[in-house]
Short mmCIF file of C-alpha atoms in Angstrom, two decimals:
data_model
loop_
_atom_site.label_atom_id
_atom_site.label_comp_id
_atom_site.label_asym_id
_atom_site.label_seq_id
_atom_site.Cartn_x
_atom_site.Cartn_y
_atom_site.Cartn_z
CA MET A 205 0.00 0.00 0.00
CA ALA A 206 1.39 3.42 -0.97
CA GLU A 207 2.48 5.63 1.91
CA LYS A 208 0.04 8.40 2.65
CA ILE A 209 1.57 11.87 2.29
CA VAL A 210 0.30 14.50 4.69
CA VAL A 211 0.92 18.11 3.76
CA GLU A 212 0.67 20.58 6.61
CA VAL A 213 -0.75 23.95 5.64
CA LYS A 214 0.37 26.77 7.92
CA GLU A 215 -2.64 28.63 9.28
CA GLU A 216 -2.53 32.24 8.15
CA ASN A 217 -4.72 35.20 8.93
CA PRO A 218 -7.10 35.72 5.95
CA PHE A 219 -6.15 39.39 5.72
CA VAL A 220 -2.43 38.57 5.71
CA PHE A 221 -3.01 35.89 3.05
CA LEU A 222 -4.93 38.39 0.93
CA VAL A 223 -2.16 41.01 1.17
CA ARG A 224 0.58 38.52 0.31
CA SER A 225 -1.46 37.22 -2.62
CA MET A 226 -2.14 40.78 -3.75
CA LEU A 227 1.57 41.55 -3.87
CA GLN A 228 2.18 38.45 -5.99
CA VAL A 229 -0.58 39.54 -8.37
CA GLU A 230 1.02 42.99 -8.56
CA LYS A 231 4.37 41.45 -9.53
CA LEU A 232 2.68 39.38 -12.24
CA ARG A 233 0.89 42.47 -13.55
CA VAL A 234 4.14 44.42 -13.81
CA ALA A 235 5.87 41.53 -15.59
CA THR A 236 2.97 41.24 -18.04
CA GLN A 237 3.01 45.00 -18.71
CA VAL A 238 6.75 44.83 -19.41
CA ARG A 239 6.15 42.04 -21.94
CA GLN A 240 3.36 44.04 -23.55
CA THR A 241 5.65 47.10 -23.85
CA HIS A 242 8.42 45.06 -25.48
CA LEU A 243 5.94 43.61 -27.96
CA LYS A 244 4.71 47.08 -28.89
CA LEU A 245 8.27 48.27 -29.49
CA GLN A 246 8.59 45.44 -32.01
CA ALA A 247 5.24 46.36 -33.58
CA ARG A 248 3.87 42.99 -32.47
CA VAL A 249 0.53 42.09 -30.91
CA ASP A 250 -0.08 39.13 -28.62
CA LEU A 251 -3.76 38.70 -27.79
CA GLU A 252 -2.96 36.18 -25.04
CA THR A 253 -0.81 38.74 -23.23
CA ASP A 254 -3.51 41.39 -23.61
CA LYS A 255 -6.25 39.08 -22.31
CA LEU A 256 -4.11 37.93 -19.40
CA LEU A 257 -3.44 41.54 -18.40
CA GLU A 258 -7.19 42.24 -18.39
CA ARG A 259 -7.77 39.30 -16.02
CA ILE A 260 -4.89 40.37 -13.78
CA ASP A 261 -6.25 43.93 -13.62
CA ASP A 262 -9.65 42.58 -12.54
CA LEU A 263 -8.07 40.36 -9.88
CA GLU A 264 -5.88 43.18 -8.58
CA LYS A 265 -8.88 45.50 -8.36
CA TYR A 266 -10.84 42.86 -6.43
CA ALA A 267 -7.96 42.30 -3.98
CA ASP A 268 -7.49 46.07 -3.48
CA GLU A 269 -11.17 46.51 -2.70
CA ARG A 270 -11.19 43.59 -0.24
CA ILE A 271 -8.08 44.90 1.54
CA ALA A 272 -9.65 48.37 1.79
CA SER A 273 -12.78 46.82 3.27
CA LEU A 274 -11.11 44.42 5.74
CA ILE A 275 -8.64 47.04 6.98
CA LYS A 276 -11.47 48.71 8.91
CA SER A 277 -11.46 45.86 11.42
CA HIS A 278 -7.72 46.16 12.13
CA PRO A 279 -6.92 46.88 15.83
CA ALA A 280 -4.92 50.02 14.97
CA TYR A 281 -7.50 51.36 12.48
CA PRO A 282 -8.92 53.92 14.97
CA TRP A 283 -5.48 55.57 14.95
CA PHE A 284 -4.16 55.35 11.39
CA SER A 285 -7.53 56.14 9.82
CA ARG A 286 -7.16 59.66 11.26
CA VAL A 287 -3.78 60.28 9.61
CA LYS A 288 -3.86 62.19 6.32
CA GLY A 289 -2.28 60.29 3.45
CA VAL A 290 -2.83 56.80 4.89
CA GLY A 291 -4.70 55.12 2.06
CA LYS A 292 -6.44 51.87 2.95
CA GLU A 293 -4.57 49.92 0.27
CA ASN A 294 -1.14 51.30 1.16
CA ILE A 295 -1.45 50.75 4.91
CA GLY A 296 -2.88 47.29 4.23
CA LYS A 297 0.23 46.30 2.31
CA VAL A 298 2.34 47.42 5.27
CA ILE A 299 0.49 45.79 8.18
CA GLY A 300 -0.16 42.65 6.14
CA LEU A 301 3.59 41.97 6.15
CA VAL A 302 4.12 42.57 9.87
CA ASP A 303 3.75 40.10 12.75
CA ILE A 304 3.26 42.53 15.62
CA GLU A 305 3.74 39.80 18.24
CA LYS A 306 7.24 39.05 16.98
CA ALA A 307 8.09 42.75 16.74
CA ASN A 308 8.32 43.16 20.51
CA THR A 309 10.16 46.49 20.30
CA ILE A 310 10.06 49.48 17.99
CA SER A 311 13.64 48.83 16.94
CA ALA A 312 12.70 45.24 16.01
CA LEU A 313 10.01 46.57 13.67
CA TRP A 314 12.44 49.10 12.17
CA LYS A 315 14.95 46.34 11.53
CA PHE A 316 12.41 44.00 9.94
CA ALA A 317 11.24 46.86 7.69
CA GLY A 318 14.83 47.76 6.72
CA TYR A 319 14.88 51.11 8.51
CA HIS A 320 17.56 50.23 11.04
CA VAL A 321 21.21 51.28 10.91
CA ASP A 322 24.25 49.14 10.02
CA ASN A 323 27.57 50.65 11.06
CA GLY A 324 26.01 54.10 11.20
CA LYS A 325 24.39 53.83 7.76
CA ALA A 326 21.08 52.72 6.28
CA PRO A 327 21.31 49.10 5.00
CA LYS A 328 21.71 48.66 1.26
CA ARG A 329 21.47 45.76 -1.14
CA VAL A 330 24.90 44.42 -2.04
CA LYS A 331 25.29 42.44 -5.23
CA GLY A 332 26.12 38.87 -4.29
CA GLY A 333 25.93 39.89 -0.63
CA GLY A 334 23.72 36.99 0.43
CA LYS A 335 20.46 37.04 2.36
CA LEU A 336 19.05 40.40 3.38
CA GLY A 337 18.60 41.13 7.06
CA TYR A 338 15.19 42.72 6.46
CA ASN A 339 12.00 42.29 4.43
CA SER A 340 12.64 44.17 1.18
CA GLN A 341 8.98 44.00 0.22
CA LEU A 342 7.92 45.67 3.47
CA ARG A 343 10.61 48.31 3.01
CA SER A 344 9.21 49.15 -0.43
CA MET A 345 5.64 49.27 0.88
CA CYS A 346 6.71 51.64 3.69
CA TRP A 347 8.39 53.91 1.15
CA ARG A 348 5.22 53.90 -0.94
CA LEU A 349 3.17 54.79 2.13
CA ALA A 350 5.62 57.59 2.97
CA SER A 351 5.09 59.15 -0.47
CA SER A 352 1.37 59.06 0.20
CA LEU A 353 1.87 60.77 3.58
CA LEU A 354 3.72 63.59 1.84
CA LYS A 355 0.88 64.04 -0.63
CA GLY A 356 -1.61 64.08 2.24
CA GLN A 357 0.19 67.14 3.68
CA GLY A 358 -0.89 66.35 7.22
CA LYS A 359 1.15 66.26 10.40
CA PHE A 360 3.61 63.67 9.16
CA TYR A 361 4.30 65.91 6.17
CA LYS A 362 4.94 68.84 8.54
CA TYR A 363 7.27 66.63 10.57
CA TYR A 364 9.13 65.76 7.36
CA LEU A 365 9.56 69.47 6.54
CA VAL A 366 10.95 70.22 10.01
CA GLU A 367 13.44 67.34 9.82
CA LYS A 368 14.44 68.30 6.29
CA GLY A 369 15.13 71.83 7.51
CA LYS A 370 17.30 70.48 10.34
CA TYR A 371 19.38 68.41 7.91
CA GLN A 372 19.80 71.39 5.60
CA SER A 373 20.97 73.61 8.47
CA ARG A 374 23.37 70.94 9.72
CA PHE A 375 25.07 70.42 6.37
CA ILE A 376 25.28 74.14 5.65
CA SER A 377 26.88 74.71 9.06
CA GLN A 378 29.45 72.06 8.12
CA GLY A 379 30.34 74.03 5.01
CA MET A 380 28.53 71.67 2.66
CA LYS A 381 26.83 72.88 -0.49
CA ILE A 382 23.35 71.52 -1.20
CA VAL A 383 22.96 70.96 -4.95
CA PRO A 384 20.33 69.52 -7.30
CA ALA A 385 21.05 66.15 -8.88
CA SER A 386 21.85 67.85 -12.20
CA GLN A 387 24.98 69.36 -10.63
CA LEU A 388 26.44 66.08 -9.39
CA SER A 389 29.51 64.56 -10.99
CA ARG A 390 29.29 61.34 -13.00
CA ASN A 391 31.38 58.26 -12.37
CA ASN A 392 30.88 55.26 -14.65
CA GLY A 393 27.59 56.78 -15.76
CA LYS A 394 26.29 57.21 -12.20
CA LYS A 395 25.80 60.53 -10.46
CA GLN A 396 27.84 60.82 -7.29
CA GLU A 397 28.33 63.38 -4.56
CA THR A 398 31.81 64.86 -4.33
CA GLU A 399 33.58 66.36 -1.33
CA GLY A 400 31.78 69.40 0.02
CA LYS A 401 28.53 68.65 -1.84
CA ILE A 402 25.34 66.85 -0.91
CA SER A 403 22.34 66.46 -3.17
CA GLU A 404 18.83 67.75 -2.49
CA GLY A 405 17.59 64.21 -3.11
CA HIS A 406 19.89 62.83 -0.44
CA ILE A 407 18.50 65.23 2.15
CA HIS A 408 14.94 64.46 1.02
CA ASN A 409 15.55 60.74 1.51
CA MET A 410 17.05 61.26 4.96
CA ALA A 411 14.05 63.30 6.12
CA LEU A 412 11.60 60.87 4.51
CA ARG A 413 13.30 57.95 6.23
CA LYS A 414 12.99 59.70 9.58
CA MET A 415 9.29 60.31 8.93
CA ILE A 416 8.74 56.64 8.10
CA LYS A 417 10.45 55.60 11.33
CA LEU A 418 8.21 57.88 13.37
CA PHE A 419 5.12 56.49 11.63
CA LEU A 420 6.24 52.90 12.30
CA ALA A 421 6.93 53.78 15.95
CA CYS A 422 3.42 55.23 16.35
CA LEU A 423 1.86 52.28 14.51
CA TRP A 424 3.77 49.83 16.70
CA LEU A 425 2.54 51.46 19.91
CA GLU A 426 -1.12 51.74 18.87
CA TRP A 427 -1.21 48.23 17.42
CA ARG A 428 0.47 46.60 20.44
CA LYS A 429 -1.80 48.48 22.86
CA ALA A 430 -4.92 47.45 20.92
CA GLU A 431 -3.80 43.80 20.96
CA GLY A 432 -3.11 43.91 24.70
CA LEU A 433 0.63 43.33 24.15
CA SER A 434 3.41 44.85 26.23
CA THR A 435 4.87 48.23 25.25
CA ARG A 436 7.71 50.34 26.53
CA SER A 437 6.93 53.69 28.12
CA PRO A 438 7.98 56.27 27.34
CA TYR A 439 8.77 54.73 23.95
CA SER A 440 10.05 58.05 22.58
CA HIS A 441 13.36 57.62 24.44
CA GLU A 442 13.93 54.61 22.21
CA TYR A 443 13.44 56.79 19.17
CA GLN A 444 16.98 57.85 18.31
CA GLY A 445 17.63 59.17 21.81
CA HIS A 446 14.83 61.74 21.78
CA THR A 447 14.08 63.28 25.17
CA THR A 448 10.75 64.78 24.14
CA MET A 449 7.80 62.52 23.52
CA ILE A 450 5.94 62.48 20.20
CA SER A 451 2.79 60.51 20.87
CA PRO A 452 0.68 58.83 18.18
CA GLU A 453 -2.25 61.05 19.16
CA GLU A 454 -0.19 64.16 18.33
CA MET A 455 0.27 62.91 14.77
CA VAL A 456 -3.40 62.46 13.83
CA ASP A 457 -5.14 65.01 11.61
CA ARG A 458 -8.78 64.38 12.41
#
């Protein structure tokens, strides 16, 4: 008699499963669009590619709508729903990749999302450098959410402007010249900062990164509290040595 094979299926929260599936659908849609573009450049038409893209678009729309609907029952929804720029789809793709029970500190969440510091610098992908120490997909989703927060022009946007101003003042006081990307030197076809110069984009990214970290810190606190999990108080002292507290309630817009 043939041996019976038992396959264990890991139980997963339906919302988390939906988000993970949605991100896979998104990758397939992008790959299909790239194929379609290449075909058009060759003046070719592939009806199968076109039809597949239509089906993928429908599936992606369905998943987006379900995520936007289910997000309302999330424990931290009463907080993040009052923050300008937090779209239901964007925040869904962030929280759907986070296990808040495993992230038992703010710094643990930062590290998992790729917003920690390695040797004084933000972690970067290194070609052939092996396994990443963070979730690159979550890092991308956080960056996408950050762009939405800027467009929302709420309190997180104002925080970004303040931090950007601080960076500008610091570099100017150090004798650095802040220049647009068009004024950077090229090395092997890539634009690079030279001694005494820092790009506007570099400062923008530094301030945006700081804004993301504050949002994640607030999200962590509200989510953990709502789930009845332990939190550190005051958590702000964990936030890059700050001595003044920025509470999640201070960062809501409505």
